[in-house]
mmCIF file of N, CA and C in Angstrom:
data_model
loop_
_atom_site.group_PDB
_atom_site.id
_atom_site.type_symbol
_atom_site.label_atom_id
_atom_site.label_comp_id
_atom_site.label_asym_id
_atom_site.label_seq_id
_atom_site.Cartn_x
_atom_site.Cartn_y
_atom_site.Cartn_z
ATOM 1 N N UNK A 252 6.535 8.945 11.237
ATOM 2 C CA UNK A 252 7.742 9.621 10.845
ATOM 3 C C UNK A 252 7.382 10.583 9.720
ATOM 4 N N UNK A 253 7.558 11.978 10.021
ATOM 5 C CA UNK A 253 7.024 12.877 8.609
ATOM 6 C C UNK A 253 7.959 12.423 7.550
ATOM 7 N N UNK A 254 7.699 12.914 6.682
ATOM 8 C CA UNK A 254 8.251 13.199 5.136
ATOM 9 C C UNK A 254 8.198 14.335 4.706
ATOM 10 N N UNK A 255 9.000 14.911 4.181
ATOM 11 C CA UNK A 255 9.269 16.174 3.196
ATOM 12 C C UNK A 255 8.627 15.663 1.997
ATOM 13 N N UNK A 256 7.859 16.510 1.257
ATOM 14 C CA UNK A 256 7.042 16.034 -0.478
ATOM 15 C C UNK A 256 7.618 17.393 -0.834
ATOM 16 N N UNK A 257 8.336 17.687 -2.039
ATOM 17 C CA UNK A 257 8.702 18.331 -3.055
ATOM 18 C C UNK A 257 8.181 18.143 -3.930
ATOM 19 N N UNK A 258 6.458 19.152 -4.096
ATOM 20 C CA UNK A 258 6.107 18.843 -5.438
ATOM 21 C C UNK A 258 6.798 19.104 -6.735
ATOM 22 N N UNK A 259 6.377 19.385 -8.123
ATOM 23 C CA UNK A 259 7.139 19.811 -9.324
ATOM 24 C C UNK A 259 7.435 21.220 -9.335
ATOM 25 N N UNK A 260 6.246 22.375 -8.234
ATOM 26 C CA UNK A 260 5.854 23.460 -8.378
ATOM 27 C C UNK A 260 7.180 24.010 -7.596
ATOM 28 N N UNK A 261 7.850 23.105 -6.772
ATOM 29 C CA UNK A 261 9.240 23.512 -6.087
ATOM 30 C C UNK A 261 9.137 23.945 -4.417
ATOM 31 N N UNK A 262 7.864 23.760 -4.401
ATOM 32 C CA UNK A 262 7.047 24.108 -3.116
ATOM 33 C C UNK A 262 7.584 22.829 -2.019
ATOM 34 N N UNK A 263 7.426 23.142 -0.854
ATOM 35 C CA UNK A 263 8.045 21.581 0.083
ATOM 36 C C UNK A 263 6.624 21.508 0.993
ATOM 37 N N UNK A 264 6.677 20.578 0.966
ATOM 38 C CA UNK A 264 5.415 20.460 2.328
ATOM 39 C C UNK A 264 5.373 19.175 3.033
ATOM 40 N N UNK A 265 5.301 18.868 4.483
ATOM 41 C CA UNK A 265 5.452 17.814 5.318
ATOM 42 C C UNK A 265 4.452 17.166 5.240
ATOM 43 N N UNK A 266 4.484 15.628 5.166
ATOM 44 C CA UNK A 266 3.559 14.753 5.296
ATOM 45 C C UNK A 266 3.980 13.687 5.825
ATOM 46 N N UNK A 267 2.806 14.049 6.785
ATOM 47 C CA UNK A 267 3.412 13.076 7.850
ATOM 48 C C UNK A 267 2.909 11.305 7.783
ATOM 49 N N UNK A 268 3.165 10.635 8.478
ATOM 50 C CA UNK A 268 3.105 9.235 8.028
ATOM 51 C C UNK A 268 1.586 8.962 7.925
ATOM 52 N N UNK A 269 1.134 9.628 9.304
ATOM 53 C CA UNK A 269 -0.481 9.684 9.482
ATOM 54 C C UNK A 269 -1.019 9.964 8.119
ATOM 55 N N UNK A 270 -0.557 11.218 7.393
ATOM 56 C CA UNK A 270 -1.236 10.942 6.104
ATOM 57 C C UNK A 270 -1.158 10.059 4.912
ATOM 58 N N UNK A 271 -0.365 9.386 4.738
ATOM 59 C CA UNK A 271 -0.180 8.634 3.531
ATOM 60 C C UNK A 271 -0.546 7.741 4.197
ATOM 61 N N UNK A 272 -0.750 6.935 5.940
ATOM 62 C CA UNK A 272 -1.438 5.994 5.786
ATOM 63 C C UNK A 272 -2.770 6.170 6.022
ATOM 64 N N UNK A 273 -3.346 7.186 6.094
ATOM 65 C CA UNK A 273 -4.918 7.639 5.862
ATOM 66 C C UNK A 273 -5.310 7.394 4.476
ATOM 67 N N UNK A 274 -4.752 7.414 3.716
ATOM 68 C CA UNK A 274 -4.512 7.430 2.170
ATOM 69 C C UNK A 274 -4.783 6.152 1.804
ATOM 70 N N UNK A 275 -3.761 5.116 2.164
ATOM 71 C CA UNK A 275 -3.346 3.934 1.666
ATOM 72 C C UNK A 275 -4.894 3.327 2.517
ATOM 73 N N UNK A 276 -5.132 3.392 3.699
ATOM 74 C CA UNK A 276 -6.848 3.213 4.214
ATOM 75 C C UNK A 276 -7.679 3.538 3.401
ATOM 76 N N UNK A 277 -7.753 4.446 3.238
ATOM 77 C CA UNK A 277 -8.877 5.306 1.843
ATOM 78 C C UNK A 277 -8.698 4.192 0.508
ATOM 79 N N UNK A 278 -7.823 4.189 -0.106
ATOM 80 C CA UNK A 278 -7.402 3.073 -1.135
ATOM 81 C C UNK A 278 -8.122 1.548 -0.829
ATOM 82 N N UNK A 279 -8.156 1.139 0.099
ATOM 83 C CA UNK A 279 -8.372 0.058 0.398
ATOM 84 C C UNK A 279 -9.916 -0.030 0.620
ATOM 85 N N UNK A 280 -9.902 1.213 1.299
ATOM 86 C CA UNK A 280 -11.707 0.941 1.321
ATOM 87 C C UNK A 280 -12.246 1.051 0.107
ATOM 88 N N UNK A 281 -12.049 1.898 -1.295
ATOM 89 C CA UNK A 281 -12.535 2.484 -2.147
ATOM 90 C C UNK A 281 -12.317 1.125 -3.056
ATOM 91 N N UNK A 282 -11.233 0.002 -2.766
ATOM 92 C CA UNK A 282 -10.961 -0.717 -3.737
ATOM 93 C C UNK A 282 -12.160 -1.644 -3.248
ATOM 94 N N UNK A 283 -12.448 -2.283 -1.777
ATOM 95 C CA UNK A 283 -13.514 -2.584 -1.567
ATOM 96 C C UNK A 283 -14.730 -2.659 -1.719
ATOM 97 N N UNK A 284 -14.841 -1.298 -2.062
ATOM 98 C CA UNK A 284 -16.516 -1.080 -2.720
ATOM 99 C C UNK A 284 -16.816 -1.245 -4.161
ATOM 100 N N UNK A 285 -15.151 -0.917 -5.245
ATOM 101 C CA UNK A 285 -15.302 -1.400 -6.485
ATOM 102 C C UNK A 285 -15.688 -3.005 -6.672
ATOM 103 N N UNK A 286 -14.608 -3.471 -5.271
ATOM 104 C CA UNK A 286 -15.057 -5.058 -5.967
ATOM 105 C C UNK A 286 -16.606 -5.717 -5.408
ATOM 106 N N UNK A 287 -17.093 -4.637 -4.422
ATOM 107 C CA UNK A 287 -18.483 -5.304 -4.135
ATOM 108 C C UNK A 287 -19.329 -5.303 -4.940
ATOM 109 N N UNK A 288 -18.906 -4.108 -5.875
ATOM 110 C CA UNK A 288 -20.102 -3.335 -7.051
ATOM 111 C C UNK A 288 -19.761 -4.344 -8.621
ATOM 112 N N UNK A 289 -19.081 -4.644 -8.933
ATOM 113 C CA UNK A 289 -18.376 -5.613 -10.122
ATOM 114 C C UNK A 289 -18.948 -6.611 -9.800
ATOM 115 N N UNK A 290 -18.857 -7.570 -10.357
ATOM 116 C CA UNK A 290 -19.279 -9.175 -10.889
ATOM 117 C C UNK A 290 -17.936 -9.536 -10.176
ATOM 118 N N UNK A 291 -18.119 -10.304 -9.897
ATOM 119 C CA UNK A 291 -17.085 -12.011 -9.291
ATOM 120 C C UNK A 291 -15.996 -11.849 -10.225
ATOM 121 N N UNK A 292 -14.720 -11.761 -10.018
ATOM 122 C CA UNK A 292 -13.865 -11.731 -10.819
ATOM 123 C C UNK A 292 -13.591 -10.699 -12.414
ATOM 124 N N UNK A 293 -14.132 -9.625 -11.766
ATOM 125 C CA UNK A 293 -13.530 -7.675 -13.056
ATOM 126 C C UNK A 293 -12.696 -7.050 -12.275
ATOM 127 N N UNK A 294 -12.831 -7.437 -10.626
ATOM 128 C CA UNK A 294 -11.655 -6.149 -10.229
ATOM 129 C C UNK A 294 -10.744 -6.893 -9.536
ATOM 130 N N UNK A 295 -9.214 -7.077 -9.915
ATOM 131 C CA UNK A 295 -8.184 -7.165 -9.400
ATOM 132 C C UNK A 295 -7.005 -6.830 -9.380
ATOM 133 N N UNK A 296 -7.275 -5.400 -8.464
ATOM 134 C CA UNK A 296 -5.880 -4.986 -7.755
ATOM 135 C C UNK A 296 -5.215 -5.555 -6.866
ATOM 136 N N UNK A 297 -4.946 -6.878 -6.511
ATOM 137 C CA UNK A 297 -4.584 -7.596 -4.814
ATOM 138 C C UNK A 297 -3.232 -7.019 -4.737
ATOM 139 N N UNK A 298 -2.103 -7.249 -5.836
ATOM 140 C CA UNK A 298 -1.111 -6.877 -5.700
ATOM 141 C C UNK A 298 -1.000 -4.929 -4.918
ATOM 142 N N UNK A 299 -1.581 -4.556 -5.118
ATOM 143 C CA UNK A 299 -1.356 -3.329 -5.255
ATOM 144 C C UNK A 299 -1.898 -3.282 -3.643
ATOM 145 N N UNK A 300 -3.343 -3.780 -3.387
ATOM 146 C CA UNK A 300 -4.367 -4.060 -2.186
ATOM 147 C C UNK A 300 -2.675 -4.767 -0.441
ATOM 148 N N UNK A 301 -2.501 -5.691 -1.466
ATOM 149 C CA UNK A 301 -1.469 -6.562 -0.520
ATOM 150 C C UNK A 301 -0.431 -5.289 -0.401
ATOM 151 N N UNK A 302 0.152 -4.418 -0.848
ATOM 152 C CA UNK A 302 1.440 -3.852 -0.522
ATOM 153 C C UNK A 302 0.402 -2.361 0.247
ATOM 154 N N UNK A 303 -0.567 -1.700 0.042
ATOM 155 C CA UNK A 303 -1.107 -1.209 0.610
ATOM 156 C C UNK A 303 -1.679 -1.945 2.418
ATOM 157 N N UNK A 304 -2.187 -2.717 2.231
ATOM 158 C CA UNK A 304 -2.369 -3.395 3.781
ATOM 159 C C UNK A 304 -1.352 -3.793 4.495
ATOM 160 N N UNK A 305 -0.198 -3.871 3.662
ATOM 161 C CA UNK A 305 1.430 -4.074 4.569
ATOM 162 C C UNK A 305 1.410 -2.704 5.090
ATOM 163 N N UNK A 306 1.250 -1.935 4.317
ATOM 164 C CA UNK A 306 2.126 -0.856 4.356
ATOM 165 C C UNK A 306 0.794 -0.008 5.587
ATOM 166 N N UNK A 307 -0.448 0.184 5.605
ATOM 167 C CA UNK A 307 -0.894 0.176 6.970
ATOM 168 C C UNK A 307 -0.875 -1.011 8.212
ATOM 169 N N UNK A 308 -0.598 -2.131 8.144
ATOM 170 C CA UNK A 308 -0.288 -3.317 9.347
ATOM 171 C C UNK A 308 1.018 -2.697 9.662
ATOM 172 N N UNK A 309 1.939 -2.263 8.778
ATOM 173 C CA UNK A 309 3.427 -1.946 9.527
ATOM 174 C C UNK A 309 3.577 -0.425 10.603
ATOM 175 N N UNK A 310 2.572 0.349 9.740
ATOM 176 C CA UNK A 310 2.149 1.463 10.875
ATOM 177 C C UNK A 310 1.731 1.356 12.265
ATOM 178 N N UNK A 311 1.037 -0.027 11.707
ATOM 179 C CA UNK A 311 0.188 -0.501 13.673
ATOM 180 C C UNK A 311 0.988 -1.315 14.388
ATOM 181 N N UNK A 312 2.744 -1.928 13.781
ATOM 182 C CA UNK A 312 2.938 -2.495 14.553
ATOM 183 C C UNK A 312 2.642 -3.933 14.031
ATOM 184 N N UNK A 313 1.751 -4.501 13.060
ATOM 185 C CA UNK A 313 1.484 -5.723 13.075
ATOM 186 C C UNK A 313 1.710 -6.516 11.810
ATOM 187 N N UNK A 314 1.784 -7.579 11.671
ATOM 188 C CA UNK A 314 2.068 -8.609 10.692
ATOM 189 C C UNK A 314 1.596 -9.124 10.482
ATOM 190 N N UNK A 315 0.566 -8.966 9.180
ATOM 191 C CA UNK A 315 -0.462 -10.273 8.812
ATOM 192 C C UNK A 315 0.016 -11.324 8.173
ATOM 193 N N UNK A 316 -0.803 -12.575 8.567
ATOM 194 C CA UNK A 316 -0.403 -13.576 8.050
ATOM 195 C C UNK A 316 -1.034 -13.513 6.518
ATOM 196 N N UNK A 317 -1.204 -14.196 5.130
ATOM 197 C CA UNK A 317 -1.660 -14.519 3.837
ATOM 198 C C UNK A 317 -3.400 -14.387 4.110
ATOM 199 N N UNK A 318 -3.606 -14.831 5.200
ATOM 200 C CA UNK A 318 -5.335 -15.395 5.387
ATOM 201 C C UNK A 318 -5.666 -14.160 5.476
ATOM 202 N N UNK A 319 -5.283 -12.952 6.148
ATOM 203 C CA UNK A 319 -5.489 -11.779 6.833
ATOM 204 C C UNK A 319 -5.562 -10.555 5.820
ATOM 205 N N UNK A 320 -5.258 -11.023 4.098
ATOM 206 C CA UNK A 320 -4.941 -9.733 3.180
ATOM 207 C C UNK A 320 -6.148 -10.042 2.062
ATOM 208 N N UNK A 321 -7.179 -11.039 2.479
ATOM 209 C CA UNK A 321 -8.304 -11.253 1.846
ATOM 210 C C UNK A 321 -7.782 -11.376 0.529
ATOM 211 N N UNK A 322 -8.904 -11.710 -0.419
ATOM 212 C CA UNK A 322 -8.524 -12.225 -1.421
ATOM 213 C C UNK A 322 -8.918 -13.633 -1.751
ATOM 214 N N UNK A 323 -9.136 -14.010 -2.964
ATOM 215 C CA UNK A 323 -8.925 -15.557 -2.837
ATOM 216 C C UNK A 323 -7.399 -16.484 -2.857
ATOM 217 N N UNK A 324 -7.246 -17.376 -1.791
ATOM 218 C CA UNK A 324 -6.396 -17.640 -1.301
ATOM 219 C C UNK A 324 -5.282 -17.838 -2.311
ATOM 220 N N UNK A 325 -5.372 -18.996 -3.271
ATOM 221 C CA UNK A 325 -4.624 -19.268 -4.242
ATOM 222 C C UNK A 325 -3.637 -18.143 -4.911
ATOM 223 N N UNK A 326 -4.836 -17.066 -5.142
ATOM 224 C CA UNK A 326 -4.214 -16.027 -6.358
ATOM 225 C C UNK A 326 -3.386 -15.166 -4.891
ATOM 226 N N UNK A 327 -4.250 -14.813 -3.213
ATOM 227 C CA UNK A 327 -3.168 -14.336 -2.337
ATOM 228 C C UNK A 327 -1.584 -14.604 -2.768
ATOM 229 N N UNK A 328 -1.792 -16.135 -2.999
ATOM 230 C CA UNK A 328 -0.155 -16.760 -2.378
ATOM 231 C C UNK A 328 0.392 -16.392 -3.450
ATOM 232 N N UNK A 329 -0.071 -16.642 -4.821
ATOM 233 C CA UNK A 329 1.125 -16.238 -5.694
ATOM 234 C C UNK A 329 1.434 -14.870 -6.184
ATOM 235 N N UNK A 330 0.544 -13.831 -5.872
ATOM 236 C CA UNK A 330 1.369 -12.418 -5.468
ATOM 237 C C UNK A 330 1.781 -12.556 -4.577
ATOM 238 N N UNK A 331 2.027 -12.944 -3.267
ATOM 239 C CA UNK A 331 2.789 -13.132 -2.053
ATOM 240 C C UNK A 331 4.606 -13.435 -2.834
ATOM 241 N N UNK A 332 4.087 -14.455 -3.309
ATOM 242 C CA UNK A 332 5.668 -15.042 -3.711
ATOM 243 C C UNK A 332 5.952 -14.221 -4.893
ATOM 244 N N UNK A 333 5.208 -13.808 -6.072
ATOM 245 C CA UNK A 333 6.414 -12.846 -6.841
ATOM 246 C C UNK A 333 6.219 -11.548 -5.996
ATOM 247 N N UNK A 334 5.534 -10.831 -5.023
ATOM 248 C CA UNK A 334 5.806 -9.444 -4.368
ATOM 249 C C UNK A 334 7.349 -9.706 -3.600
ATOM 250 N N UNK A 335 7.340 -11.334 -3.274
ATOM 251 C CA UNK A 335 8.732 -11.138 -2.269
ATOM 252 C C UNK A 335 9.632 -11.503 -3.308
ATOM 253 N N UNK A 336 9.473 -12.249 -4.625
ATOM 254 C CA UNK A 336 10.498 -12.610 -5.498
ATOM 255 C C UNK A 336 11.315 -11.213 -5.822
ATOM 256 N N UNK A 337 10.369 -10.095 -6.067
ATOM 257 C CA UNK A 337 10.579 -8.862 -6.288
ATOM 258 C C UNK A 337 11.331 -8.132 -5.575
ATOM 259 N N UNK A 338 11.324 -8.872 -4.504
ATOM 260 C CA UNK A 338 11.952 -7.626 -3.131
ATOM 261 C C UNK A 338 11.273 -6.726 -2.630
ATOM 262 N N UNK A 339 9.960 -6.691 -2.762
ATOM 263 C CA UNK A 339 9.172 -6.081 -1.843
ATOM 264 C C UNK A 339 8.577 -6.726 -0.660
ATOM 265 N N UNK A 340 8.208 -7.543 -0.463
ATOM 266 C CA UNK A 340 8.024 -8.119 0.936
ATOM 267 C C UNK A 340 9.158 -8.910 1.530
ATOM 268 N N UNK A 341 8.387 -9.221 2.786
ATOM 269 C CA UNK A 341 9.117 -10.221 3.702
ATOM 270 C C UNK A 341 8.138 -11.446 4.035
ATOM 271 N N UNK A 342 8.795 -13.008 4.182
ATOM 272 C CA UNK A 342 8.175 -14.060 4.976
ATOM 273 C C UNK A 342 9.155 -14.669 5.906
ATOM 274 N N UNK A 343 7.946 -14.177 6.803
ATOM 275 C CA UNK A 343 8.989 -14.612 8.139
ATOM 276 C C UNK A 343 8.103 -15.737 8.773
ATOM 277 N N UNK A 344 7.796 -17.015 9.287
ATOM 278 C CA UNK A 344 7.407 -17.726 9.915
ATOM 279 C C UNK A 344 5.663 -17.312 9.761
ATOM 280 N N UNK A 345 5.332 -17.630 8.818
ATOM 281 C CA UNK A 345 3.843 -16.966 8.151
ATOM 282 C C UNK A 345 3.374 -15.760 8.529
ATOM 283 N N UNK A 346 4.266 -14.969 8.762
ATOM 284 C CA UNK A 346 3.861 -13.460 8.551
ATOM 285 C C UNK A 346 4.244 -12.899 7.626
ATOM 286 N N UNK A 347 4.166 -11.628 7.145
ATOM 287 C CA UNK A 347 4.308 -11.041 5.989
ATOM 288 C C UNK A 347 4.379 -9.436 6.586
ATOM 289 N N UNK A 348 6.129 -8.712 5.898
ATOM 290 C CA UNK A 348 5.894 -7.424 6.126
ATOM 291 C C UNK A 348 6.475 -6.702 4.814
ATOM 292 N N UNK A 349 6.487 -5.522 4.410
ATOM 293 C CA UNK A 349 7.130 -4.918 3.508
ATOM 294 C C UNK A 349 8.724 -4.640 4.041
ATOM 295 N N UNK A 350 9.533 -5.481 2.746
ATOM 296 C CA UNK A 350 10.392 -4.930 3.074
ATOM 297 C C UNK A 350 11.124 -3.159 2.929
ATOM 298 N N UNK A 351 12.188 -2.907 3.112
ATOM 299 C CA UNK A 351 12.737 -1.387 3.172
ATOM 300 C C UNK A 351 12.885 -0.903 1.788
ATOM 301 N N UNK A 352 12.452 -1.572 0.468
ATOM 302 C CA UNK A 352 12.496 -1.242 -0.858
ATOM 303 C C UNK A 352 10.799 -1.065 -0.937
ATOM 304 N N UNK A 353 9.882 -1.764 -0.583
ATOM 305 C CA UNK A 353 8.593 -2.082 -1.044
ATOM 306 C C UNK A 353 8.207 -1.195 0.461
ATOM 307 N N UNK A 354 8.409 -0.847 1.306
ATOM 308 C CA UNK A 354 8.389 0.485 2.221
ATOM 309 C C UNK A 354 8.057 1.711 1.271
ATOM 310 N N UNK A 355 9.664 1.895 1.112
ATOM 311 C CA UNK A 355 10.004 2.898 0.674
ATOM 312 C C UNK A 355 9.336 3.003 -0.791
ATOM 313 N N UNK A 356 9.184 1.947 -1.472
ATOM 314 C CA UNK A 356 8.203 2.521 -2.921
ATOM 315 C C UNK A 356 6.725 2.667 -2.508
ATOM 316 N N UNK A 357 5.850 2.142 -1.385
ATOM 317 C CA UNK A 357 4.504 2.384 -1.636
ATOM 318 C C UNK A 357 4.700 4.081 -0.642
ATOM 319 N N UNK A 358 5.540 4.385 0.303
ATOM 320 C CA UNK A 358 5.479 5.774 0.790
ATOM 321 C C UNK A 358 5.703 7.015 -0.386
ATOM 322 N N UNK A 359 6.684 6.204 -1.848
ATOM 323 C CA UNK A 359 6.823 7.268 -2.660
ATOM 324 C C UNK A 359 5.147 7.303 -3.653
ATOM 325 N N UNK A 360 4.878 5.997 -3.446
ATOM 326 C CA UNK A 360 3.706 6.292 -4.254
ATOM 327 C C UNK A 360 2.775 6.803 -3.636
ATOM 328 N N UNK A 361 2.852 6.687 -2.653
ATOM 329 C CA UNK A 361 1.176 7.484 -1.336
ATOM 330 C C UNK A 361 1.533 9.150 -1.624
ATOM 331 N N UNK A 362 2.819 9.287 -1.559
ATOM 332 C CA UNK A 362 3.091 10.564 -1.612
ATOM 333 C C UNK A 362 2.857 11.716 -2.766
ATOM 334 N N UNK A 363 3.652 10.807 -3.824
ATOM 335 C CA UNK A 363 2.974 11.087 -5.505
ATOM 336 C C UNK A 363 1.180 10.911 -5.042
ATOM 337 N N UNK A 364 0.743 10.413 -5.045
ATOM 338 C CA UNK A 364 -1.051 10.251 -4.898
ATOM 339 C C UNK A 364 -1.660 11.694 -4.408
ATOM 340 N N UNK A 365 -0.720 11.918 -3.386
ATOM 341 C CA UNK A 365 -1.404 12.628 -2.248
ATOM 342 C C UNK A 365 -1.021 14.264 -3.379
ATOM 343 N N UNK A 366 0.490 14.627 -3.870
ATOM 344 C CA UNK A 366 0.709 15.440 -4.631
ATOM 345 C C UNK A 366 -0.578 15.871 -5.422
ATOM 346 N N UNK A 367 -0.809 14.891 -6.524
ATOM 347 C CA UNK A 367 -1.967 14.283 -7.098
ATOM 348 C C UNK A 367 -3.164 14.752 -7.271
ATOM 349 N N UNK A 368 -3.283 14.552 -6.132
ATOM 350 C CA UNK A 368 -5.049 15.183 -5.166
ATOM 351 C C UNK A 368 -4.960 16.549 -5.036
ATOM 352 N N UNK A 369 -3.672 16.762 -4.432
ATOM 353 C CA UNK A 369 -3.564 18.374 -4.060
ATOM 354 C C UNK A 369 -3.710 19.609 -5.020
ATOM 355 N N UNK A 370 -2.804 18.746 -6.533
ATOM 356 C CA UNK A 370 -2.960 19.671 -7.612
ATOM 357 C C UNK A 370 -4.817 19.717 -7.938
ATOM 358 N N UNK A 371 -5.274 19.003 -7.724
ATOM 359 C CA UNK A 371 -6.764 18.540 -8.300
ATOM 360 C C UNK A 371 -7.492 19.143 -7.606
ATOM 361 N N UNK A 372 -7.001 19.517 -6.543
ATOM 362 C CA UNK A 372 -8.098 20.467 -5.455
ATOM 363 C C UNK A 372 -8.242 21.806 -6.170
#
């Protein structure tokens, strides 16, 4: 589904879903390689990692279960439960999706990102 982005410059430009979830992919891989390169326990973004991998699983159609958003399990579950205490996710019968608030905030943040980049080019 595109999006309209209104940067600050007043300029409009379409972005389409394909890109912000190319983005939120990119994020995930890049967070990947920080935590391969760190020591055991310096990098943790999961929260941020978990609403990013919703937010590409919901593009494909699919619903990961807790086991499926990597991580160590323990610390998974309890961002699981304050991300949904928050109102950003959903648990439905051990799946997990973003809900239409935690949607709609990681598309405003992919979008801000992507702004971001563009000024930086």
């Amino acid at each position: 589904m595109p999006r309209t982005l209104t940067p600050s410059d007043g300029s409009v430009r379409i972005v389409s879903t394909t890109t912000t979830t190319k983005l939120a992919e990119r994020m995930l891989a890049a967070a990947q390689v920080v935590a391969e390169a760190l020591p055991h326990g310096f990098n943790a973004p999961l929260p941020t990692n978990i609403l990013l991998a919703l937010f590409v699983a919901e593009e494909a159609a699919h619903y990961p279960s807790e086991a499926e958003l990597g991580g160590p399990p323990a610390t998974t579950e309890r961002w699981v439960i304050a991300l949904a205490q928050a109102g950003l996710i959903e648990r439905r019968d051990g799946l997990l999706a973003l809900s239409k608030l935690g949607y709609e905030m990681v598309q405003t943040m992919l979008e801000r990102l992507f702004e971001a980049q563009r000024r930086l080019d």
